[in-house]
C-alpha positions in Angstrom: 9.5 14.8 -9.2 7.5 16.9 -12.1 4.8 18.8 -11.3 1.5 17.4 -11.5 2.4 13.5 -10.8 -0.6 11.8 -9.6 -0.7 8.1 -7.6 -3.8 6.1 -8.1 -4.5 4.2 -5.5 -7.0 1.8 -3.7 -9.2 3.3 -0.9 -8.3 2.6 2.8 -10.7 0.4 5.2 -10.0 -0.1 8.8 -8.0 2.9 9.2 -5.8 1.5 6.6 -4.3 3.8 3.7 -5.3 1.3 1.2 -6.9 -2.0 1.3 -4.3 -3.4 -1.3 -0.3 -4.6 -0.1 0.8 -2.9 -3.2 -0.8 0.5 -3.2 0.1 0.1 0.8 4.0 -0.3 0.4 4.3 2.7 -2.7 1.9 5.1 -0.6 5.2 4.0 1.8 7.8 5.3 -0.6 6.1 8.7 -1.5 5.4 9.3 2.1 8.4 8.6 4.0 10.3 10.3 1.4 7.9 13.0 1.3 8.4 12.7 -2.4 5.4 16.1 -3.8 3.1 13.6 -5.5 -0.7 14.1 -5.1 -2.6 10.6 -3.8 -6.1 9.8 -5.5 -8.1 7.3 -4.0 -11.4 7.2 -6.3 -9.4 5.4 -9.1 -10.0 2.8 -11.9 -7.7 0.3 -12.5 -9.0 -0.3 -16.1 -7.0 3.1 -17.1 -3.2 2.3 -15.6 -3.5 0.1 -18.7 -2.3 -3.1 -16.7 -5.6 -3.6 -15.2 -4.0 -3.2 -11.6 -3.2 -0.4 -9.2 -1.1 0.8 -7.9 0.3 3.3 -10.9 1.5 6.7 -10.9 1.2 9.0 -14.1 2.8 12.6 -15.4 1.4 14.1 -18.0 0.5 11.1 -20.5 3.2 8.9 -19.1 1.8 6.0 -16.9 4.3 3.6 -14.3 2.9 0.6 -13.5 3.2 -1.3 -10.0 5.6 -0.9 -7.4 9.1 -1.7 -9.4 8.7 1.1 -11.7 7.3 3.6 -9.5 10.0 2.9 -7.1 12.8 3.1 -10.1 11.3 6.6 -10.8 11.4 8.2 -7.5 15.1 6.5 -7.4 16.1 8.5 -10.6 14.4 11.5 -9.6 16.1 11.7 -5.9 14.0 9.8 -3.5 15.5 7.0 -2.8 14.2 5.2 0.2 17.1 3.7 1.5 19.9 6.9 1.4 20.2 7.1 4.8 21.2 3.4 5.3 24.6 2.1 5.3 25.7 -0.2 2.5 26.0 -3.3 5.4 22.1 -2.3 6.4 21.0 -2.2 2.7 22.3 -5.3 1.6 20.5 -6.7 4.8 17.6 -5.1 4.8 17.4 -6.6 0.9 18.0 -10.1 2.5 15.2 -9.7 5.2 13.0 -8.5 3.2 12.9 -11.2 0.9 12.5 -13.7 3.9 9.3 -11.8 5.2 8.2 -12.0 1.3 8.5 -15.5 1.8 7.2 -16.4 5.0 4.2 -14.0 5.1 3.3 -13.6 1.0 1.9 -16.8 0.6 -0.2 -16.5 3.9 -1.4 -13.1 2.6 -2.9 -14.4 -0.6 -4.2 -17.7 1.4 -6.7 -15.6 3.7 -7.5 -12.7 1.6 -8.1 -14.4 -1.5 -8.0 -18.0 -1.5 -10.0 -18.7 2.0 -14.0 -19.2 0.5 -15.6 -17.2 3.5 -12.7 -14.3 4.1 -12.9 -13.9 0.0 -16.5 -12.3 0.4 -14.8 -9.5 2.1 -12.0 -9.3 -0.1 -14.3 -9.4 -3.1 -17.0 -6.7 -1.7 -13.6 -4.7 -0.7 -12.6 -4.7 -4.4 -15.8 -4.3 -5.8 -16.7 -1.5 -3.4 -13.9 0.7 -5.5 -14.1 -0.6 -8.8 -16.8 1.0 -11.5 -19.6 -0.5 -12.8 -20.1 -2.8 -14.4 -16.3 -4.1 -13.6 -16.8 -4.6 -10.3 -19.0 -7.9 -11.0 -15.9 -10.0 -12.6 -12.9 -7.5 -11.3 -12.2 -8.9 -7.4 -11.9 -12.4 -9.2 -8.4 -11.7 -10.9 -7.0 -11.3 -7.4 -7.9 -14.9 -6.7 -6.3 -15.8 -10.3 -3.2 -14.7 -9.0 -3.0 -15.5 -5.2 -4.1 -19.5 -7.2 -0.7 -19.3 -8.7 1.4 -18.5 -5.9 -0.6 -21.0 -3.1 0.2 -23.6 -5.5 4.1 -22.2 -5.8 4.2 -21.2 -2.1 2.3 -23.1 -0.3 2.4 -26.4 -1.9 -1.3 -27.4 -2.2 -4.1 -26.3 -5.0 -7.3 -23.9 -4.5 -8.9 -26.2 -6.1 -9.0 -29.1 -3.8 -11.0 -29.5 -0.9 -10.5 -27.5 2.4 -9.1 -30.3 4.7 -6.4 -30.3 1.7 -5.6 -27.1 2.5 -2.3 -26.9 4.4 -2.9 -24.1 6.4 -1.1 -24.8 9.4 2.0 -25.1 7.4 1.9 -21.4 6.1 -0.1 -20.0 9.2 3.6 -21.6 11.4 6.1 -20.0 8.8 3.7 -16.7 9.1 3.8 -16.7 13.3 7.4 -17.5 13.1 8.1 -14.6 11.3 6.1 -12.3 13.3 8.0 -13.3 16.2 11.8 -12.9 14.5 10.3 -9.2 13.7 9.4 -8.7 17.0 12.7 -9.1 18.5 14.8 -7.4 15.2 12.4 -4.5 16.1 12.6 -4.4 19.4 12.1 -0.7 21.1 13.2 0.9 17.9 11.5 3.0 16.1 12.7 1.4 12.9 13.9 -1.9 12.0 17.1 -0.3 11.2 17.2 2.2 14.0 16.6 5.9 13.5 15.8 5.7 10.0 12.7 4.5 7.8 14.1 1.9 5.3 12.2 0.0 2.1 12.2 -3.2 4.9 9.8 -1.3 7.0 7.3 -0.3 4.5 7.2 -4.1 3.7 6.3 -5.0 6.9 3.8 -2.2 7.5 2.3 -2.8 4.4 2.1 -6.9 5.6 1.1 -6.7 8.9 -1.2 -3.4 9.0 -3.7 -5.1 7.0 -3.2 -8.6 8.1 -4.1 -6.7 11.9 -6.6 -3.9 10.7 -8.7 -5.7 8.0 -11.7 -7.8 9.7 -11.8 -11.3 8.5 -14.1 -14.5 9.9 -10.7 -16.6 9.6 -7.5 -14.8 10.2 -5.3 -16.6 12.8 -2.5 -14.5 12.5 -4.4 -11.2 13.9 -4.1 -12.6 17.7 -0.5 -13.1 17.4 0.0 -9.8 15.9 -1.8 -8.6 18.8 0.8 -10.5 21.0 3.9 -8.6 20.2 3.2 -4.9 21.6 6.1 -3.3 19.9 4.5 -4.4 16.2 1.7 -3.4 17.2 2.9 0.0 18.2 4.6 0.1 15.1 1.6 -0.1 13.0 -0.5 2.6 14.5 2.5 5.0 15.1 2.7 4.9 11.2 -1.2 5.1 10.8 -1.5 7.9 13.0 1.6 10.1 12.0 2.3 9.1 8.7 -1.2 8.0 7.3 -3.1 10.3 9.1 -5.2 11.9 6.2 -5.1 8.7 4.0 -6.2 6.4 6.5 -10.0 5.7 5.9 -12.8 3.8 7.6 -16.5 4.0 6.1 -17.8 2.1 9.4 -19.9 4.9 11.2 -21.6 3.2 14.6 -23.4 6.7 14.7 -25.3 5.7 11.9 -28.9 4.1 12.2 -28.4 2.2 9.3 -25.7 0.1 10.4 -25.7 -3.3 10.9 -23.9 -5.5 13.2 -23.9 -8.6 10.4 -21.5 -6.3 8.2 -18.9 -8.2 7.6 -17.0 -5.0 6.9 -17.6 -4.0 11.1 -14.6 -4.8 13.4 -15.3 -7.1 16.6 -15.7 -3.8 18.4 -17.5 -2.0 16.2 -20.1 -4.9 16.2 -20.1 -5.1 20.3 -20.8 -1.7 20.6 -23.9 -2.1 17.8 -24.9 -4.6 19.4 -25.3 -3.5 22.8 -26.7 -0.2 21.3 -29.8 -2.2 19.4 -30.4 -3.7 22.9 -30.7 -0.6 24.8 -33.0 0.9 22.1 -35.2 -2.4 21.7 -35.6 -1.9 26.2 -35.8 1.8 25.9 -38.8 1.6 23.5 -40.1 -1.5 25.6 -40.0 0.9 28.1 -41.7 3.5 26.6 -44.7 1.7 25.2 -45.3 0.0 28.8 -44.9 3.9 30.6 -47.5 5.0 27.7 -49.9 2.1 28.3 -50.2 3.0 32.0 -50.9 6.7 31.3 -53.3 5.9 29.0 -55.2 3.5 31.7 -54.7 6.2 34.3 -56.1 8.6 32.2 -59.1 6.6 31.5 -59.8 5.8 34.6 -59.5 9.1 36.2 -61.8 10.4 33.4 -64.2 7.7 34.3 -64.1 8.0 38.6 -64.5 11.9 37.7 -68.1 11.5 35.9 -68.8 9.3 38.7 -68.4 12.1 41.0 -70.9 14.7 39.1 -74.0 12.6 39.8 -72.5 12.0 43.4 -74.1 14.9 46.0 -72.9 13.0 49.5 -74.2 10.6 51.4 -78.3 10.0 51.5 -80.1 12.1 54.1 -83.0 10.3 55.9 -86.0 12.0 57.9 -87.2 10.0 60.3 -90.6 11.5 59.7 -90.4 9.1 56.2 -89.6 5.9 57.7 -93.0 3.9 58.8 -93.6 3.2 62.5 -94.8 0.3 61.3 -91.5 -1.0 59.5 -89.8 -0.1 63.0 -92.0 -2.7 64.8 
């Protein structure tokens, strides 16, 4: 690879190397093959020429999208499947197409099509897009999802929610997860001891669907039920994307809110418990200070009354009138 090559991608969130599927699988190509490329996450998608990320720039030349970047890597001597046997390469392509058929429509519906979820996704893309383009740019992903869902899902996003055939795409996605879990078994990679393009595709889909915090995401718990896939995601995130993995949420910050849609369930629970603890501690402190103030006032009054009290009154017998005694 020529010196000065820079890859522009969206910054990650929730511990992901990127919030975007296309960016994530390009990052896998770069990291798996150890291609010497600088990774830039503070990127402007409008500078790519196509209005989307990722893109790789060498001098004035730009390679936009996964296909162009992969062809460049193959040409420069960084093919991702070079360790696979010819039979496994063909099998990898077949599996990749099958996963695409079952997970691609689910991914686009629950990230860009489902109304409540898109509020979260829109915020993620808007925060990574410069002003003023962040107001309208995220909606371009929803427009792309509209076409994908109508073709692969069999329904229109403009229809009422009760007409969205979510059971169909969810069941297909769950079946796909089950097959992937069985295929991986106890292996590190899907084709034994060597990484492949298929590993990059599976990680990019599953890591986002597993880690992103959405109001509605039925497949998330299904992935949790497959420990080997969870280990696959966490191992790659930890060992390969240690530098790129990003999480903007810091639960130690005072301004973090439990209602923030970008919080994970664990972080939200922590903040809620922390808030309750702070409230109880505040009430306890107020009561303690009030009690101390009351005791201090009482003590002062008691002390001041003692200043005029010299002990018991002494009566002389001579002072008592004899008539009174009678």
